[in-house]
Short mmCIF file of C-alpha atoms in Angstrom, two decimals:
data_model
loop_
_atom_site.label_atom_id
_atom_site.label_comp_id
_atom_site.label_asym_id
_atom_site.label_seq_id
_atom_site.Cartn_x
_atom_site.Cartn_y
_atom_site.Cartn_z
CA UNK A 1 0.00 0.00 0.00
CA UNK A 2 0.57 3.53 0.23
CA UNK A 3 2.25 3.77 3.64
CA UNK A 4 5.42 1.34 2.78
CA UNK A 5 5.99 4.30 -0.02
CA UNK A 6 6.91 6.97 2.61
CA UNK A 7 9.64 5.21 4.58
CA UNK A 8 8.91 2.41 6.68
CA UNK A 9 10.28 -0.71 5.29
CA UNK A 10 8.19 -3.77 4.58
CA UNK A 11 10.63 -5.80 6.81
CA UNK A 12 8.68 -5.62 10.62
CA UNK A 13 9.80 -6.34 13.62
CA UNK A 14 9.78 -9.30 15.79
CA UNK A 15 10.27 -11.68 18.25
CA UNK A 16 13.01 -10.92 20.67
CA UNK A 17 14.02 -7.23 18.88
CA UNK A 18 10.20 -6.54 19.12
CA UNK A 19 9.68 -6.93 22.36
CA UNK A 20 13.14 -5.06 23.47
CA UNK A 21 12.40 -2.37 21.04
CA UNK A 22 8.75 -1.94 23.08
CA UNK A 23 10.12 -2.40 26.65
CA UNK A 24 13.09 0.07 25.99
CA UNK A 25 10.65 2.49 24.36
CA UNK A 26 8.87 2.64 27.40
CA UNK A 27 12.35 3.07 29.69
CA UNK A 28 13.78 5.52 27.24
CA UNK A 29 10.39 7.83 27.03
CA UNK A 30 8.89 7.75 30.58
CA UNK A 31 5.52 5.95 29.18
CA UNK A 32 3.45 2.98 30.68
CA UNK A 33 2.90 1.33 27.65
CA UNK A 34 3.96 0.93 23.75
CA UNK A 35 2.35 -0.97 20.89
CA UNK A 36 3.61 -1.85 17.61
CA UNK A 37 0.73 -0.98 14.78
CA UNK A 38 1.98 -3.00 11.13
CA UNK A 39 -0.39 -2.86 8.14
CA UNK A 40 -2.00 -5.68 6.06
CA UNK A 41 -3.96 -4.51 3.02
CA UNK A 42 -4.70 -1.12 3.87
CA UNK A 43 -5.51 -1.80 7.48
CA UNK A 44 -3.39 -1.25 10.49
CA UNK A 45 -3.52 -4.04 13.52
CA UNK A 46 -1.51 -4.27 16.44
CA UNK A 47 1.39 -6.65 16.13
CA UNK A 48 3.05 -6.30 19.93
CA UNK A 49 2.19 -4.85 23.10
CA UNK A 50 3.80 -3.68 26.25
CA UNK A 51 2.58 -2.66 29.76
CA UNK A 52 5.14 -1.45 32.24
CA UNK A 53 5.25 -3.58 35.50
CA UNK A 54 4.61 0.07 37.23
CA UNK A 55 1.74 0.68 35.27
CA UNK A 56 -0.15 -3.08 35.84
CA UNK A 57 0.55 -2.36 39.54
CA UNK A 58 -0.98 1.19 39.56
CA UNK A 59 -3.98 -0.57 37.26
CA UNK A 60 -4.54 -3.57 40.09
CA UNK A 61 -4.76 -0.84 42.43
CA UNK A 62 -8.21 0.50 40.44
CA UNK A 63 -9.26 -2.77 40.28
CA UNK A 64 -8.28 -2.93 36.79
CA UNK A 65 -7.14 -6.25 34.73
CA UNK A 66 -6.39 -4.73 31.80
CA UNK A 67 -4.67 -1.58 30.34
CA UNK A 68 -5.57 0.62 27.48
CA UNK A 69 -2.85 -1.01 25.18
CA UNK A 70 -4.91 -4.91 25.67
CA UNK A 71 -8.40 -2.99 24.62
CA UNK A 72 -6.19 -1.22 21.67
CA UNK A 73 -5.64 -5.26 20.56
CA UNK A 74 -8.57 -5.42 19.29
CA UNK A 75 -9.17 -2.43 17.21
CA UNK A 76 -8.03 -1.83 12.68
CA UNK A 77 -7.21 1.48 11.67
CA UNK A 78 -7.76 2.45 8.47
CA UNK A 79 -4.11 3.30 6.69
CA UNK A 80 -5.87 5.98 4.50
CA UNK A 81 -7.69 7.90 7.49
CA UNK A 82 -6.85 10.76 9.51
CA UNK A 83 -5.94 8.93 13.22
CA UNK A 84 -2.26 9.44 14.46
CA UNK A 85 -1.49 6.01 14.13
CA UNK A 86 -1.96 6.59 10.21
CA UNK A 87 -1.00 10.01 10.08
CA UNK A 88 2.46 9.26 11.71
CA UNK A 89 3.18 6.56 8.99
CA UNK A 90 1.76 8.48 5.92
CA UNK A 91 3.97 11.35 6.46
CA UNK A 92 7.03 9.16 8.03
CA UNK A 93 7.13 11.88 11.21
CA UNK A 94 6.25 11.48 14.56
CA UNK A 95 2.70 12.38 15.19
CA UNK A 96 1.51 13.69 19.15
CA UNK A 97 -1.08 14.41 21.00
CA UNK A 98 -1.01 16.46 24.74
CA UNK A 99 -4.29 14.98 26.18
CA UNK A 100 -5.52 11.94 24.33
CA UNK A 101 -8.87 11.77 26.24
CA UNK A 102 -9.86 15.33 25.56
CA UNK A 103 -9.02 15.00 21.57
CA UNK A 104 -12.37 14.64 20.01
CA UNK A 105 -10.44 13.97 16.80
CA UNK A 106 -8.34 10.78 18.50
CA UNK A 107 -10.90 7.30 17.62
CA UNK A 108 -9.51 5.76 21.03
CA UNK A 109 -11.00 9.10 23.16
CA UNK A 110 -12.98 7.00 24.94
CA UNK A 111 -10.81 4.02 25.83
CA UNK A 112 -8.05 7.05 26.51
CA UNK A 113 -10.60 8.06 29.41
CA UNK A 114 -11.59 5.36 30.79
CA UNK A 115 -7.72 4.24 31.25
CA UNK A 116 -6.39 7.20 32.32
CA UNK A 117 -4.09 7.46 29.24
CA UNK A 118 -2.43 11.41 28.52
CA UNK A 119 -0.52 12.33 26.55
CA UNK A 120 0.50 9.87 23.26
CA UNK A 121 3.41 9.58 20.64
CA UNK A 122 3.07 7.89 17.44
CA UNK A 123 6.85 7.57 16.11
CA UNK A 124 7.60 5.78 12.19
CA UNK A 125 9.74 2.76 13.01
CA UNK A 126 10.87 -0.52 11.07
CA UNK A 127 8.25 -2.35 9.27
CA UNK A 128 4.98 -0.10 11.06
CA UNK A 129 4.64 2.29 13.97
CA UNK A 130 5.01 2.50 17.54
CA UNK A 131 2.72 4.13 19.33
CA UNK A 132 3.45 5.19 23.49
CA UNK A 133 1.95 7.07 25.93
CA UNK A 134 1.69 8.14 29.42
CA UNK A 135 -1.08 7.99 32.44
CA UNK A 136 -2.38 10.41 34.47
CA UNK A 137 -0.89 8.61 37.53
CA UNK A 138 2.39 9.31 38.81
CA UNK A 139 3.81 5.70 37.78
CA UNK A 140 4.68 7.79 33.88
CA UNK A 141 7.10 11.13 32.80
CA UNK A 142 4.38 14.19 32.28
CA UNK A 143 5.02 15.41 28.55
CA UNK A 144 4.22 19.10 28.19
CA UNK A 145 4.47 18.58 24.28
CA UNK A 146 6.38 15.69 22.25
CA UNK A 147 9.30 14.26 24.26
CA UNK A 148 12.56 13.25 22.82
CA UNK A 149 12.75 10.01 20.77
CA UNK A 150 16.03 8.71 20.26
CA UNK A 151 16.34 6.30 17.95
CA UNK A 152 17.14 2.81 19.26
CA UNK A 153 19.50 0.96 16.64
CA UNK A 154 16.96 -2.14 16.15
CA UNK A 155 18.96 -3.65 13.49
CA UNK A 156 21.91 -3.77 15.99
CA UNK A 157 19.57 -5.21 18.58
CA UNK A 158 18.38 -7.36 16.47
CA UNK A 159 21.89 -9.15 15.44
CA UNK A 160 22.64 -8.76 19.14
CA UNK A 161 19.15 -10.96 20.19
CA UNK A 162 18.67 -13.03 17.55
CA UNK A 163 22.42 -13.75 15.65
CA UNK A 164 24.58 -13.78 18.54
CA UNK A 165 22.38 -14.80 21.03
CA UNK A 166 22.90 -12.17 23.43
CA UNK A 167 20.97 -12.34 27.02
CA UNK A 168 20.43 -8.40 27.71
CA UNK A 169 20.95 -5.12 25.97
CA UNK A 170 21.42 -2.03 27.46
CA UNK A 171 21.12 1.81 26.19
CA UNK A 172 23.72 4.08 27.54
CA UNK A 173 22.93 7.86 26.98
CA UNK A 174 25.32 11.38 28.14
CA UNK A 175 23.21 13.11 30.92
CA UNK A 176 25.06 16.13 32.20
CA UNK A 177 28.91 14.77 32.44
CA UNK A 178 27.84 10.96 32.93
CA UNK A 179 26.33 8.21 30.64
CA UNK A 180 23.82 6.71 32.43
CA UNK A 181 21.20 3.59 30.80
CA UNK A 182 18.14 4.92 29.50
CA UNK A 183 16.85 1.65 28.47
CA UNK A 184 17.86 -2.33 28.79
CA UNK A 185 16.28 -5.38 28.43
CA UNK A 186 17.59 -8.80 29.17
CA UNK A 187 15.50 -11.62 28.08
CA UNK A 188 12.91 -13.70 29.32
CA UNK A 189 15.21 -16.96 29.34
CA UNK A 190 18.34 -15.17 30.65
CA UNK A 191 15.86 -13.95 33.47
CA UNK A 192 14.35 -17.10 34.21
CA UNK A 193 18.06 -18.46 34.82
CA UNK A 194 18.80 -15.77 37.14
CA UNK A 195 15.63 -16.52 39.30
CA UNK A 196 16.19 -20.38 39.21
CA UNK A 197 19.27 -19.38 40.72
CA UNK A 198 18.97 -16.32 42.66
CA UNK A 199 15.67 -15.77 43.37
CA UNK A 200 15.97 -12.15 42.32
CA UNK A 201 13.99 -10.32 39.76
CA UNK A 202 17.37 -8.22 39.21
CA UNK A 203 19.53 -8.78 36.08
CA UNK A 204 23.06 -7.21 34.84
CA UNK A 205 21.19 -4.66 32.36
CA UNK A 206 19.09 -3.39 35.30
CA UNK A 207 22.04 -3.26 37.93
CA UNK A 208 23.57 -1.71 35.69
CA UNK A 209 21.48 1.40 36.40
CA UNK A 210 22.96 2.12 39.59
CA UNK A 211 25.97 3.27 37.59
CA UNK A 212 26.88 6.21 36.12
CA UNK A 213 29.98 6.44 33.87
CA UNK A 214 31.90 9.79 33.37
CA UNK A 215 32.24 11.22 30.03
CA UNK A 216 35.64 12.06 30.06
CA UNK A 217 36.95 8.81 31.35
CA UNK A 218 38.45 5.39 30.21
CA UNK A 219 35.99 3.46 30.23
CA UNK A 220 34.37 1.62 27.13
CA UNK A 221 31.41 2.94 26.98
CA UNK A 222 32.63 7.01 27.02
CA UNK A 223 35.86 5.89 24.80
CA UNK A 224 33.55 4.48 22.23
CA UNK A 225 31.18 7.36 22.22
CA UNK A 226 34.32 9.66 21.78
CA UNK A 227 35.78 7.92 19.40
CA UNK A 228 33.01 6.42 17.09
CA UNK A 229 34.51 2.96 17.45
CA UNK A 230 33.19 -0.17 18.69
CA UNK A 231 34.95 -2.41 21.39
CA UNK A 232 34.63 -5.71 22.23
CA UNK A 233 35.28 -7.32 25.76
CA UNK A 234 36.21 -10.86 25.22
CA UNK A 235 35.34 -11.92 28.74
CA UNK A 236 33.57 -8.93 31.52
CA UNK A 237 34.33 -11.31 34.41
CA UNK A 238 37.97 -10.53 33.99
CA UNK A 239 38.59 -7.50 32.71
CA UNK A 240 39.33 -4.57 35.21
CA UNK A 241 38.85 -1.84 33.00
CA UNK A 242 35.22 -2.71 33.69
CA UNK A 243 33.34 -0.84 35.96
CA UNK A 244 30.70 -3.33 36.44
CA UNK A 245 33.57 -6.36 36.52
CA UNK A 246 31.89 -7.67 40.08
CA UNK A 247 28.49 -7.22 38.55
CA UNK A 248 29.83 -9.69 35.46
CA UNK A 249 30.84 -12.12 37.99
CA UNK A 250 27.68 -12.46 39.94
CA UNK A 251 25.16 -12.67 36.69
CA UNK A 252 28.19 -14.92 34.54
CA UNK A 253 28.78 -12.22 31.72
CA UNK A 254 31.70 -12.89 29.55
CA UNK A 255 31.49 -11.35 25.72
CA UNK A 256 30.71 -7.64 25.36
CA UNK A 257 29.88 -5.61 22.92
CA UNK A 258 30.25 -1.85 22.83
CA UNK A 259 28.88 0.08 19.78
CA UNK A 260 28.20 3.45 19.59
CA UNK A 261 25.48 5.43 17.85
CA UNK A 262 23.59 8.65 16.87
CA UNK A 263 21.72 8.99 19.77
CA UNK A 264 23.84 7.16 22.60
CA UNK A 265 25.62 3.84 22.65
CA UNK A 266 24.68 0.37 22.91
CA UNK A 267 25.95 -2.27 24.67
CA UNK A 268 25.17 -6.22 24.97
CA UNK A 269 26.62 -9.51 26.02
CA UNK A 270 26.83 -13.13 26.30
CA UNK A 271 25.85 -14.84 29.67
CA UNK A 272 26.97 -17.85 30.77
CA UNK A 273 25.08 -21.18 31.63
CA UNK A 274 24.36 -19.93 35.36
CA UNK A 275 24.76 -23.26 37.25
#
């Protein structure tokens, strides 16, 4: 149709690099939620969905099973019509709207109110659109007008996930004189491993959070972003130069990889069998 002419690819997103690229929306962005719209003859559907653990808690709490990204499931949306979803991939720009239950012109007004959904951000990604938004509770970021997107590399992710088999990715960005992760996921088996053996719901990627990296140091993460260049760390558990080298030990990380992008840098590794 149409849409695939102004941009977004035919090839779509999934599996693994879907789900990160919805979960790390969501960390990057402040929002509760993010779905992944893809059209089929003229008609867009939802393809993914996710709900922030924050957000189902804060949902419970009203007595609520489900969230305004489930009820979205089962809506089309015509590619040729004026809602955001479709405007957003028409034009190939990121579409936004400040109070999504007050927009007459929005066809999910309703479902926006009864959810307690705000404000919403329709950005053109691989293969469709991804669509995130915040509540009215304090469990979101408030968005005055359209917040900052940057722009995961998915295609990285995606070899990371799905070629090399990595078990978490994390998104390091410069705040002030630091780099500090805006966004990881690790996934669902590397997790599982980690509370077979642990009993913890923490992983490397969201330890990782308690650090923040200076700028001007020598570590990988700031001398890749300086430099452009991509590292590899043959195995975390032993190398000193890593921050986090205690942190590898615990969750068995050995390979890392260190690239660097437009918007921050990326980083993702190899976990061992945790016995």
């Amino acid at each position: 149709g149409g849409v695939l002419e102004c941009g977004i690819s035919a090839q779509k997103l999934t599996g693994l690099t879907l789900q990160a690229a919805l979960k790390m929306r969501c960390d990057s962005a402040g929002s509760c939620y993010a779905i992944y719209w893809t059209e089929t003859d003229g008609m867009f559907s939802v393809a993914g969905a996710y709900v922030t653990p924050e957000r189902r808690k804060a949902l419970r709490a009203k007595g609520l099973t489900t969230d305004f990204a489930d009820a979205s499931k089962y809506l089309t949306i015509s590619a040729d019509g004026d809602a955001l979803v479709s405007t957003c991939a028409r034009h190939g720009t990121p579409t936004f709207i400040a109070n999504a239950a007050a927009t007459q012109t929005f066809c999910r007004q309703a479902l926006a109110g009864e959810y307690g959904i705000e404000s919403i951000v329709c950005k053109p990604v691989k293969g469709g659109v991804l669509e995130f938004g915040t509540s009215s509770g304090p469990e979101t970021a408030t968005w005055p007008d359209m917040p900052p997107c940057p722009d995961l590399p998915k295609d990285e992710i995606k070899r990371a996930l799905e070629d090399l088999g990595a078990a978490y990715v994390i998104f390091w960005q410069l705040r002030g004189d630091y780099y500090e992760v805006t966004a990881e996921f690790a996934t669902p088996d590397h997790e599982r491993a980690i509370r077979d053996r642990y009993g913890e719901e923490d992983t490397f990627a969201s330890v990782s959070r308690m650090f923040a990296l200076p700028a001007d140091g020598d570590g990988y993460v700031a001398t890749a972003a300086r430099s452009g260049k991509s590292f590899i760390v043959p195995n975390a558990m032993e190398e000193v130069r890593l921050k986090r080298q205690k942190l590898a030990q615990k969750f068995g990380i050995r390979e890392v990889y260190i690239v660097p992008g437009k918007d921050g840098v990326l980083e993702y590794g190899m976990a061992t069998e945790i016995a």
